[in-house]
Amino acid sequence: MKQLFIYTLLLFISLAALSCDSTTSPKDIFEDEPSILNFDVSPQNVQFTSGTDGVKDTTVVVSFTAITQNLADGVLPTITITDRVSEQVVLHQNMDGTSSDDEYQLEIPFETKTTFFLDYKVNVIVEESDGSDFNYATASLKITGFSEVRPEILSAQNPETVQRPSSGTNLYRFTAKVTDEEGIDTIEGVFVRIFNRSSGEVNSSPFTLYDDGENGEDISASDSVFTAAFPVNSGSQLQTFDLHYYAIDKGGLVSDTVKTTFSIVE
């Protein structure tokens, strides 16, 4: 009787298992994953020169080629191009091709100026149609222009005199308004050198000014006003500084220098 009960129970469990619907299928461990065998960007480095190209608007056609394997029918590799400086995605697009030859291509025209400096990170991604597996490869694309006109410091502002606080710390903004006829994007950096009139240039000078709305107490991003913030506390020495503001563009040209002064008084 006991054996009959056990047999009946096992039969009931087996029938119940067969009657359940399966919502997912286990992945076949022997199935080959999609992969990228080769990824090519051509041209990968574009160099403009003043003598050969001159200052002009132009278009650079860049070809992207990916050799893949194990892609399912109808699945295409995806190209993503990201500006390394701004970290913004400038392109997200499927490549053209068929899975019969496992080669996919994409041609993209980049409108630029011969004075522009562009640095991109390029990713190509392949994945299963259900997103369960993926693979990617990374390459670079650089467009290097040249400079003929140096940047200009339109104005530089900082407090001329501040009182040393009796306690705590006060932050003061030092700003420079900068322009460049070849585009503000060609600015490599804006800096200020600080000289103590008693002991010479201070440690860590020159200091970087920012235009990202985040660092250096900068208020607004991309408004061509570059900012750095410096603290004055109760332990600061009573002294006077000479400040030299300047900018450098990506072609290595240096702006004029704008000078101001800054004093900490009792």
PDB file of C-alpha atoms in Angstrom:
ATOM      1  CA  MET A   1       0.000   0.000   0.000  1.00  0.00           C
ATOM      2  CA  LYS A   2       2.834   2.402   0.875  1.00  0.00           C
ATOM      3  CA  GLN A   3       4.590   1.684  -2.422  1.00  0.00           C
ATOM      4  CA  LEU A   4       1.384   2.384  -4.350  1.00  0.00           C
ATOM      5  CA  PHE A   5       1.032   5.749  -2.588  1.00  0.00           C
ATOM      6  CA  ILE A   6       4.597   6.770  -3.477  1.00  0.00           C
ATOM      7  CA  TYR A   7       4.136   5.728  -7.118  1.00  0.00           C
ATOM      8  CA  THR A   8       0.860   7.696  -7.363  1.00  0.00           C
ATOM      9  CA  LEU A   9       2.519  10.801  -5.837  1.00  0.00           C
ATOM     10  CA  LEU A  10       5.436  10.685  -8.293  1.00  0.00           C
ATOM     11  CA  LEU A  11       3.070  10.255 -11.217  1.00  0.00           C
ATOM     12  CA  PHE A  12       1.040  13.286 -10.086  1.00  0.00           C
ATOM     13  CA  ILE A  13       4.184  15.469  -9.795  1.00  0.00           C
ATOM     14  CA  SER A  14       5.361  14.382 -13.261  1.00  0.00           C
ATOM     15  CA  LEU A  15       2.011  15.203 -14.861  1.00  0.00           C
ATOM     16  CA  ALA A  16       1.895  18.565 -13.107  1.00  0.00           C
ATOM     17  CA  ALA A  17       5.365  19.450 -14.377  1.00  0.00           C
ATOM     18  CA  LEU A  18       4.386  18.584 -17.947  1.00  0.00           C
ATOM     19  CA  SER A  19       1.276  20.743 -17.770  1.00  0.00           C
ATOM     20  CA  CYS A  20       3.213  23.949 -16.830  1.00  0.00           C
ATOM     21  CA  ASP A  21       4.005  26.478 -19.595  1.00  0.00           C
ATOM     22  CA  SER A  22       7.651  27.496 -19.920  1.00  0.00           C
ATOM     23  CA  THR A  23       8.071  31.287 -20.322  1.00  0.00           C
ATOM     24  CA  THR A  24      11.833  31.224 -20.917  1.00  0.00           C
ATOM     25  CA  SER A  25      14.200  28.887 -22.639  1.00  0.00           C
ATOM     26  CA  PRO A  26      17.595  28.130 -21.140  1.00  0.00           C
ATOM     27  CA  LYS A  27      20.514  29.398 -23.216  1.00  0.00           C
ATOM     28  CA  ASP A  28      22.315  26.771 -25.227  1.00  0.00           C
ATOM     29  CA  ILE A  29      25.784  26.662 -23.701  1.00  0.00           C
ATOM     30  CA  PHE A  30      27.157  25.345 -26.995  1.00  0.00           C
ATOM     31  CA  GLU A  31      25.783  28.292 -28.981  1.00  0.00           C
ATOM     32  CA  ASP A  32      28.506  30.614 -30.325  1.00  0.00           C
ATOM     33  CA  GLU A  33      28.267  34.200 -29.097  1.00  0.00           C
ATOM     34  CA  PRO A  34      28.290  37.157 -31.511  1.00  0.00           C
ATOM     35  CA  SER A  35      31.736  38.676 -31.840  1.00  0.00           C
ATOM     36  CA  ILE A  36      33.802  41.212 -33.788  1.00  0.00           C
ATOM     37  CA  LEU A  37      36.845  39.856 -35.595  1.00  0.00           C
ATOM     38  CA  ASN A  38      38.071  43.191 -36.947  1.00  0.00           C
ATOM     39  CA  PHE A  39      37.050  46.844 -36.784  1.00  0.00           C
ATOM     40  CA  ASP A  40      38.578  49.483 -39.054  1.00  0.00           C
ATOM     41  CA  VAL A  41      38.170  53.261 -39.203  1.00  0.00           C
ATOM     42  CA  SER A  42      39.539  54.985 -42.303  1.00  0.00           C
ATOM     43  CA  PRO A  43      40.931  57.573 -42.203  1.00  0.00           C
ATOM     44  CA  GLN A  44      41.565  57.388 -38.491  1.00  0.00           C
ATOM     45  CA  ASN A  45      43.687  60.535 -38.222  1.00  0.00           C
ATOM     46  CA  VAL A  46      42.943  63.554 -40.397  1.00  0.00           C
ATOM     47  CA  GLN A  47      45.534  66.339 -40.370  1.00  0.00           C
ATOM     48  CA  PHE A  48      44.938  69.760 -41.924  1.00  0.00           C
ATOM     49  CA  THR A  49      47.746  72.220 -42.584  1.00  0.00           C
ATOM     50  CA  SER A  50      47.707  75.922 -43.307  1.00  0.00           C
ATOM     51  CA  GLY A  51      49.849  75.670 -46.446  1.00  0.00           C
ATOM     52  CA  THR A  52      47.975  72.765 -48.053  1.00  0.00           C
ATOM     53  CA  ASP A  53      44.390  73.291 -46.945  1.00  0.00           C
ATOM     54  CA  GLY A  54      43.981  76.887 -45.857  1.00  0.00           C
ATOM     55  CA  VAL A  55      41.130  78.124 -43.696  1.00  0.00           C
ATOM     56  CA  LYS A  56      37.862  76.725 -45.057  1.00  0.00           C
ATOM     57  CA  ASP A  57      34.777  74.642 -44.390  1.00  0.00           C
ATOM     58  CA  THR A  58      35.195  71.081 -45.554  1.00  0.00           C
ATOM     59  CA  THR A  59      33.762  67.577 -45.301  1.00  0.00           C
ATOM     60  CA  VAL A  60      35.686  64.489 -44.255  1.00  0.00           C
ATOM     61  CA  VAL A  61      34.123  61.174 -45.289  1.00  0.00           C
ATOM     62  CA  VAL A  62      35.049  58.412 -42.838  1.00  0.00           C
ATOM     63  CA  SER A  63      34.459  54.704 -43.531  1.00  0.00           C
ATOM     64  CA  PHE A  64      33.770  52.208 -40.749  1.00  0.00           C
ATOM     65  CA  THR A  65      34.134  48.477 -41.466  1.00  0.00           C
ATOM     66  CA  ALA A  66      33.375  45.620 -39.077  1.00  0.00           C
ATOM     67  CA  ILE A  67      34.052  41.920 -39.659  1.00  0.00           C
ATOM     68  CA  THR A  68      31.814  39.832 -37.402  1.00  0.00           C
ATOM     69  CA  GLN A  69      30.751  36.281 -36.761  1.00  0.00           C
ATOM     70  CA  ASN A  70      27.742  34.488 -35.282  1.00  0.00           C
ATOM     71  CA  LEU A  71      25.269  37.310 -35.832  1.00  0.00           C
ATOM     72  CA  ALA A  72      21.650  36.236 -36.138  1.00  0.00           C
ATOM     73  CA  ASP A  73      19.747  37.059 -39.313  1.00  0.00           C
ATOM     74  CA  GLY A  74      18.485  40.612 -39.298  1.00  0.00           C
ATOM     75  CA  VAL A  75      20.860  41.738 -36.532  1.00  0.00           C
ATOM     76  CA  LEU A  76      23.186  44.617 -37.479  1.00  0.00           C
ATOM     77  CA  PRO A  77      26.213  46.024 -35.668  1.00  0.00           C
ATOM     78  CA  THR A  78      25.667  49.449 -34.120  1.00  0.00           C
ATOM     79  CA  ILE A  79      28.129  52.341 -34.326  1.00  0.00           C
ATOM     80  CA  THR A  80      28.309  54.865 -31.476  1.00  0.00           C
ATOM     81  CA  ILE A  81      30.554  57.938 -31.803  1.00  0.00           C
ATOM     82  CA  THR A  82      31.282  59.982 -28.671  1.00  0.00           C
ATOM     83  CA  ASP A  83      33.105  63.297 -28.359  1.00  0.00           C
ATOM     84  CA  ARG A  84      35.916  62.660 -25.869  1.00  0.00           C
ATOM     85  CA  VAL A  85      35.918  66.254 -24.630  1.00  0.00           C
ATOM     86  CA  SER A  86      32.204  66.855 -24.090  1.00  0.00           C
ATOM     87  CA  GLU A  87      31.350  63.133 -23.667  1.00  0.00           C
ATOM     88  CA  GLN A  88      28.307  63.718 -25.876  1.00  0.00           C
ATOM     89  CA  VAL A  89      27.146  61.038 -28.304  1.00  0.00           C
ATOM     90  CA  VAL A  90      27.263  62.571 -31.790  1.00  0.00           C
ATOM     91  CA  LEU A  91      26.107  59.474 -33.695  1.00  0.00           C
ATOM     92  CA  HIS A  92      24.263  56.227 -32.928  1.00  0.00           C
ATOM     93  CA  GLN A  93      23.467  54.240 -36.058  1.00  0.00           C
ATOM     94  CA  ASN A  94      23.254  50.710 -37.460  1.00  0.00           C
ATOM     95  CA  MET A  95      25.820  49.601 -40.008  1.00  0.00           C
ATOM     96  CA  ASP A  96      24.880  48.357 -43.478  1.00  0.00           C
ATOM     97  CA  GLY A  97      25.474  44.800 -44.659  1.00  0.00           C
ATOM     98  CA  THR A  98      24.188  41.258 -44.527  1.00  0.00           C
ATOM     99  CA  SER A  99      25.004  38.348 -42.294  1.00  0.00           C
ATOM    100  CA  SER A 100      25.880  36.256 -45.354  1.00  0.00           C
ATOM    101  CA  ASP A 101      29.395  37.675 -45.622  1.00  0.00           C
ATOM    102  CA  ASP A 102      29.725  38.917 -42.018  1.00  0.00           C
ATOM    103  CA  GLU A 103      31.089  42.282 -43.242  1.00  0.00           C
ATOM    104  CA  TYR A 104      29.327  45.524 -42.403  1.00  0.00           C
ATOM    105  CA  GLN A 105      30.143  49.059 -43.500  1.00  0.00           C
ATOM    106  CA  LEU A 106      29.077  52.606 -42.817  1.00  0.00           C
ATOM    107  CA  GLU A 107      30.240  55.899 -44.356  1.00  0.00           C
ATOM    108  CA  ILE A 108      29.734  59.098 -42.397  1.00  0.00           C
ATOM    109  CA  PRO A 109      30.456  62.636 -43.681  1.00  0.00           C
ATOM    110  CA  PHE A 110      31.859  64.917 -40.969  1.00  0.00           C
ATOM    111  CA  GLU A 111      31.341  68.618 -41.687  1.00  0.00           C
ATOM    112  CA  THR A 112      34.204  70.526 -40.130  1.00  0.00           C
ATOM    113  CA  LYS A 113      36.581  73.449 -40.518  1.00  0.00           C
ATOM    114  CA  THR A 114      40.263  73.075 -41.196  1.00  0.00           C
ATOM    115  CA  THR A 115      40.823  74.980 -37.945  1.00  0.00           C
ATOM    116  CA  PHE A 116      38.796  72.529 -35.838  1.00  0.00           C
ATOM    117  CA  PHE A 117      40.249  69.942 -33.466  1.00  0.00           C
ATOM    118  CA  LEU A 118      37.982  66.920 -32.928  1.00  0.00           C
ATOM    119  CA  ASP A 119      38.654  63.775 -30.920  1.00  0.00           C
ATOM    120  CA  TYR A 120      36.112  60.940 -31.003  1.00  0.00           C
ATOM    121  CA  LYS A 121      35.785  57.520 -29.409  1.00  0.00           C
ATOM    122  CA  VAL A 122      34.107  55.010 -31.730  1.00  0.00           C
ATOM    123  CA  ASN A 123      32.389  51.863 -30.445  1.00  0.00           C
ATOM    124  CA  VAL A 124      30.880  49.111 -32.582  1.00  0.00           C
ATOM    125  CA  ILE A 125      28.522  46.760 -30.746  1.00  0.00           C
ATOM    126  CA  VAL A 126      27.052  43.405 -31.749  1.00  0.00           C
ATOM    127  CA  GLU A 127      24.505  41.566 -29.646  1.00  0.00           C
ATOM    128  CA  GLU A 128      21.916  38.835 -29.646  1.00  0.00           C
ATOM    129  CA  SER A 129      18.460  39.836 -30.825  1.00  0.00           C
ATOM    130  CA  ASP A 130      17.186  39.358 -27.265  1.00  0.00           C
ATOM    131  CA  GLY A 131      20.107  41.282 -25.768  1.00  0.00           C
ATOM    132  CA  SER A 132      21.373  38.269 -23.838  1.00  0.00           C
ATOM    133  CA  ASP A 133      24.943  38.469 -25.197  1.00  0.00           C
ATOM    134  CA  PHE A 134      26.969  41.276 -26.721  1.00  0.00           C
ATOM    135  CA  ASN A 135      30.472  42.138 -27.837  1.00  0.00           C
ATOM    136  CA  TYR A 136      32.135  45.405 -28.805  1.00  0.00           C
ATOM    137  CA  ALA A 137      35.305  46.942 -30.207  1.00  0.00           C
ATOM    138  CA  THR A 138      36.687  50.459 -29.766  1.00  0.00           C
ATOM    139  CA  ALA A 139      38.662  52.735 -32.073  1.00  0.00           C
ATOM    140  CA  SER A 140      39.619  56.403 -32.281  1.00  0.00           C
ATOM    141  CA  LEU A 141      38.931  59.127 -34.822  1.00  0.00           C
ATOM    142  CA  LYS A 142      40.861  62.395 -34.720  1.00  0.00           C
ATOM    143  CA  ILE A 143      40.540  65.473 -36.891  1.00  0.00           C
ATOM    144  CA  THR A 144      43.430  67.837 -36.229  1.00  0.00           C
ATOM    145  CA  GLY A 145      43.273  71.343 -37.589  1.00  0.00           C
ATOM    146  CA  PHE A 146      45.635  74.281 -37.314  1.00  0.00           C
ATOM    147  CA  SER A 147      45.571  77.764 -35.842  1.00  0.00           C
ATOM    148  CA  GLU A 148      46.249  81.032 -37.595  1.00  0.00           C
ATOM    149  CA  VAL A 149      44.615  83.410 -35.135  1.00  0.00           C
ATOM    150  CA  ARG A 150      45.528  83.291 -31.476  1.00  0.00           C
ATOM    151  CA  PRO A 151      42.839  83.510 -28.776  1.00  0.00           C
ATOM    152  CA  GLU A 152      42.094  86.786 -27.036  1.00  0.00           C
ATOM    153  CA  ILE A 153      41.397  87.655 -23.407  1.00  0.00           C
ATOM    154  CA  LEU A 154      38.581  90.209 -23.657  1.00  0.00           C
ATOM    155  CA  SER A 155      38.565  90.944 -19.943  1.00  0.00           C
ATOM    156  CA  ALA A 156      39.774  89.599 -16.620  1.00  0.00           C
ATOM    157  CA  GLN A 157      38.101  90.254 -13.300  1.00  0.00           C
ATOM    158  CA  ASN A 158      38.851  89.513  -9.665  1.00  0.00           C
ATOM    159  CA  PRO A 159      38.442  91.357  -6.382  1.00  0.00           C
ATOM    160  CA  GLU A 160      41.148  93.982  -6.091  1.00  0.00           C
ATOM    161  CA  THR A 161      41.107  93.983  -2.298  1.00  0.00           C
ATOM    162  CA  VAL A 162      39.501  91.616   0.226  1.00  0.00           C
ATOM    163  CA  GLN A 163      39.523  91.614   4.008  1.00  0.00           C
ATOM    164  CA  ARG A 164      40.960  88.655   5.832  1.00  0.00           C
ATOM    165  CA  PRO A 165      38.087  87.030   7.771  1.00  0.00           C
ATOM    166  CA  SER A 166      38.358  86.675  11.528  1.00  0.00           C
ATOM    167  CA  SER A 167      37.113  83.096  11.205  1.00  0.00           C
ATOM    168  CA  GLY A 168      36.052  80.664   8.513  1.00  0.00           C
ATOM    169  CA  THR A 169      36.897  80.769   4.807  1.00  0.00           C
ATOM    170  CA  ASN A 170      35.661  82.969   1.978  1.00  0.00           C
ATOM    171  CA  LEU A 171      35.809  81.952  -1.698  1.00  0.00           C
ATOM    172  CA  TYR A 172      36.484  84.513  -4.411  1.00  0.00           C
ATOM    173  CA  ARG A 173      35.951  84.063  -8.139  1.00  0.00           C
ATOM    174  CA  PHE A 174      38.626  84.978 -10.661  1.00  0.00           C
ATOM    175  CA  THR A 175      37.258  85.125 -14.214  1.00  0.00           C
ATOM    176  CA  ALA A 176      38.446  85.688 -17.768  1.00  0.00           C
ATOM    177  CA  LYS A 177      36.231  86.364 -20.789  1.00  0.00           C
ATOM    178  CA  VAL A 178      37.844  84.656 -23.787  1.00  0.00           C
ATOM    179  CA  THR A 179      37.201  84.596 -27.530  1.00  0.00           C
ATOM    180  CA  ASP A 180      38.780  83.011 -30.596  1.00  0.00           C
ATOM    181  CA  GLU A 181      37.956  83.903 -34.192  1.00  0.00           C
ATOM    182  CA  GLU A 182      38.392  80.255 -35.161  1.00  0.00           C
ATOM    183  CA  GLY A 183      35.798  79.145 -32.623  1.00  0.00           C
ATOM    184  CA  ILE A 184      35.660  78.884 -28.857  1.00  0.00           C
ATOM    185  CA  ASP A 185      35.910  75.095 -29.239  1.00  0.00           C
ATOM    186  CA  THR A 186      39.520  75.559 -30.356  1.00  0.00           C
ATOM    187  CA  ILE A 187      40.505  76.794 -26.879  1.00  0.00           C
ATOM    188  CA  GLU A 188      42.752  74.271 -25.155  1.00  0.00           C
ATOM    189  CA  GLY A 189      42.785  76.038 -21.801  1.00  0.00           C
ATOM    190  CA  VAL A 190      42.607  79.322 -19.903  1.00  0.00           C
ATOM    191  CA  PHE A 191      45.040  79.929 -17.052  1.00  0.00           C
ATOM    192  CA  VAL A 192      46.165  82.446 -14.478  1.00  0.00           C
ATOM    193  CA  ARG A 193      49.683  82.797 -13.098  1.00  0.00           C
ATOM    194  CA  ILE A 194      49.845  84.241  -9.590  1.00  0.00           C
ATOM    195  CA  PHE A 195      52.917  86.043  -8.267  1.00  0.00           C
ATOM    196  CA  ASN A 196      53.433  86.999  -4.657  1.00  0.00           C
ATOM    197  CA  ARG A 197      55.184  90.367  -4.715  1.00  0.00           C
ATOM    198  CA  SER A 198      57.342  89.268  -1.799  1.00  0.00           C
ATOM    199  CA  SER A 199      58.281  85.687  -2.717  1.00  0.00           C
ATOM    200  CA  GLY A 200      57.588  85.211  -6.441  1.00  0.00           C
ATOM    201  CA  GLU A 201      55.281  82.793  -8.261  1.00  0.00           C
ATOM    202  CA  VAL A 202      53.128  80.750  -5.874  1.00  0.00           C
ATOM    203  CA  ASN A 203      53.046  76.963  -5.707  1.00  0.00           C
ATOM    204  CA  SER A 204      50.943  75.154  -8.346  1.00  0.00           C
ATOM    205  CA  SER A 205      50.793  78.257 -10.565  1.00  0.00           C
ATOM    206  CA  PRO A 206      49.517  78.500 -13.298  1.00  0.00           C
ATOM    207  CA  PHE A 207      45.976  77.627 -12.262  1.00  0.00           C
ATOM    208  CA  THR A 208      43.281  76.400 -14.643  1.00  0.00           C
ATOM    209  CA  LEU A 209      40.067  78.347 -15.177  1.00  0.00           C
ATOM    210  CA  TYR A 210      36.905  76.434 -16.143  1.00  0.00           C
ATOM    211  CA  ASP A 211      33.857  77.035 -18.316  1.00  0.00           C
ATOM    212  CA  ASP A 212      31.850  73.889 -17.510  1.00  0.00           C
ATOM    213  CA  GLY A 213      29.411  75.253 -14.935  1.00  0.00           C
ATOM    214  CA  GLU A 214      30.819  72.863 -12.328  1.00  0.00           C
ATOM    215  CA  ASN A 215      34.483  73.317 -11.493  1.00  0.00           C
ATOM    216  CA  GLY A 216      36.139  76.424 -10.107  1.00  0.00           C
ATOM    217  CA  GLU A 217      32.779  77.856  -8.978  1.00  0.00           C
ATOM    218  CA  ASP A 218      31.998  78.527 -12.640  1.00  0.00           C
ATOM    219  CA  ILE A 219      28.411  79.770 -12.905  1.00  0.00           C
ATOM    220  CA  SER A 220      27.399  79.007 -16.513  1.00  0.00           C
ATOM    221  CA  ALA A 221      28.832  76.389 -18.847  1.00  0.00           C
ATOM    222  CA  SER A 222      30.020  77.317 -22.339  1.00  0.00           C
ATOM    223  CA  ASP A 223      29.487  81.072 -21.989  1.00  0.00           C
ATOM    224  CA  SER A 224      33.159  81.848 -22.739  1.00  0.00           C
ATOM    225  CA  VAL A 225      33.657  83.076 -19.160  1.00  0.00           C
ATOM    226  CA  PHE A 226      36.317  80.908 -17.513  1.00  0.00           C
ATOM    227  CA  THR A 227      36.460  80.802 -13.716  1.00  0.00           C
ATOM    228  CA  ALA A 228      38.668  79.733 -10.832  1.00  0.00           C
ATOM    229  CA  ALA A 229      37.901  80.137  -7.128  1.00  0.00           C
ATOM    230  CA  PHE A 230      40.485  80.870  -4.432  1.00  0.00           C
ATOM    231  CA  PRO A 231      39.979  80.716  -0.654  1.00  0.00           C
ATOM    232  CA  VAL A 232      40.932  83.343   1.901  1.00  0.00           C
ATOM    233  CA  ASN A 233      40.774  82.321   5.552  1.00  0.00           C
ATOM    234  CA  SER A 234      41.733  83.657   8.947  1.00  0.00           C
ATOM    235  CA  GLY A 235      45.234  82.234   8.541  1.00  0.00           C
ATOM    236  CA  SER A 236      45.950  83.864   5.168  1.00  0.00           C
ATOM    237  CA  GLN A 237      48.925  86.206   5.036  1.00  0.00           C
ATOM    238  CA  LEU A 238      48.374  89.910   4.417  1.00  0.00           C
ATOM    239  CA  GLN A 239      49.933  90.306   0.991  1.00  0.00           C
ATOM    240  CA  THR A 240      49.533  91.531  -2.578  1.00  0.00           C
ATOM    241  CA  PHE A 241      49.575  89.374  -5.717  1.00  0.00           C
ATOM    242  CA  ASP A 242      50.050  90.106  -9.396  1.00  0.00           C
ATOM    243  CA  LEU A 243      47.862  87.973 -11.676  1.00  0.00           C
ATOM    244  CA  HIS A 244      48.546  87.157 -15.343  1.00  0.00           C
ATOM    245  CA  TYR A 245      45.618  85.718 -17.311  1.00  0.00           C
ATOM    246  CA  TYR A 246      46.184  84.000 -20.675  1.00  0.00           C
ATOM    247  CA  ALA A 247      44.683  81.373 -23.000  1.00  0.00           C
ATOM    248  CA  ILE A 248      46.151  78.695 -25.289  1.00  0.00           C
ATOM    249  CA  ASP A 249      44.373  77.213 -28.300  1.00  0.00           C
ATOM    250  CA  LYS A 250      44.638  73.654 -29.567  1.00  0.00           C
ATOM    251  CA  GLY A 251      47.087  74.737 -32.225  1.00  0.00           C
ATOM    252  CA  GLY A 252      49.481  75.966 -29.530  1.00  0.00           C
ATOM    253  CA  LEU A 253      48.957  79.704 -30.067  1.00  0.00           C
ATOM    254  CA  VAL A 254      49.007  81.805 -26.891  1.00  0.00           C
ATOM    255  CA  SER A 255      46.847  84.849 -26.278  1.00  0.00           C
ATOM    256  CA  ASP A 256      47.860  88.217 -24.984  1.00  0.00           C
ATOM    257  CA  THR A 257      48.328  88.476 -21.208  1.00  0.00           C
ATOM    258  CA  VAL A 258      45.906  90.517 -19.105  1.00  0.00           C
ATOM    259  CA  LYS A 259      47.244  91.611 -15.727  1.00  0.00           C
ATOM    260  CA  THR A 260      45.387  92.412 -12.521  1.00  0.00           C
ATOM    261  CA  THR A 261      46.218  92.624  -8.821  1.00  0.00           C
ATOM    262  CA  PHE A 262      44.738  91.042  -5.716  1.00  0.00           C
ATOM    263  CA  SER A 263      45.411  92.064  -2.117  1.00  0.00           C
ATOM    264  CA  ILE A 264      44.476  90.584   1.237  1.00  0.00           C
ATOM    265  CA  VAL A 265      44.190  93.266   3.914  1.00  0.00           C
ATOM    266  CA  GLU A 266      43.285  93.418   7.604  1.00  0.00           C
TER     267      GLU A 266
END
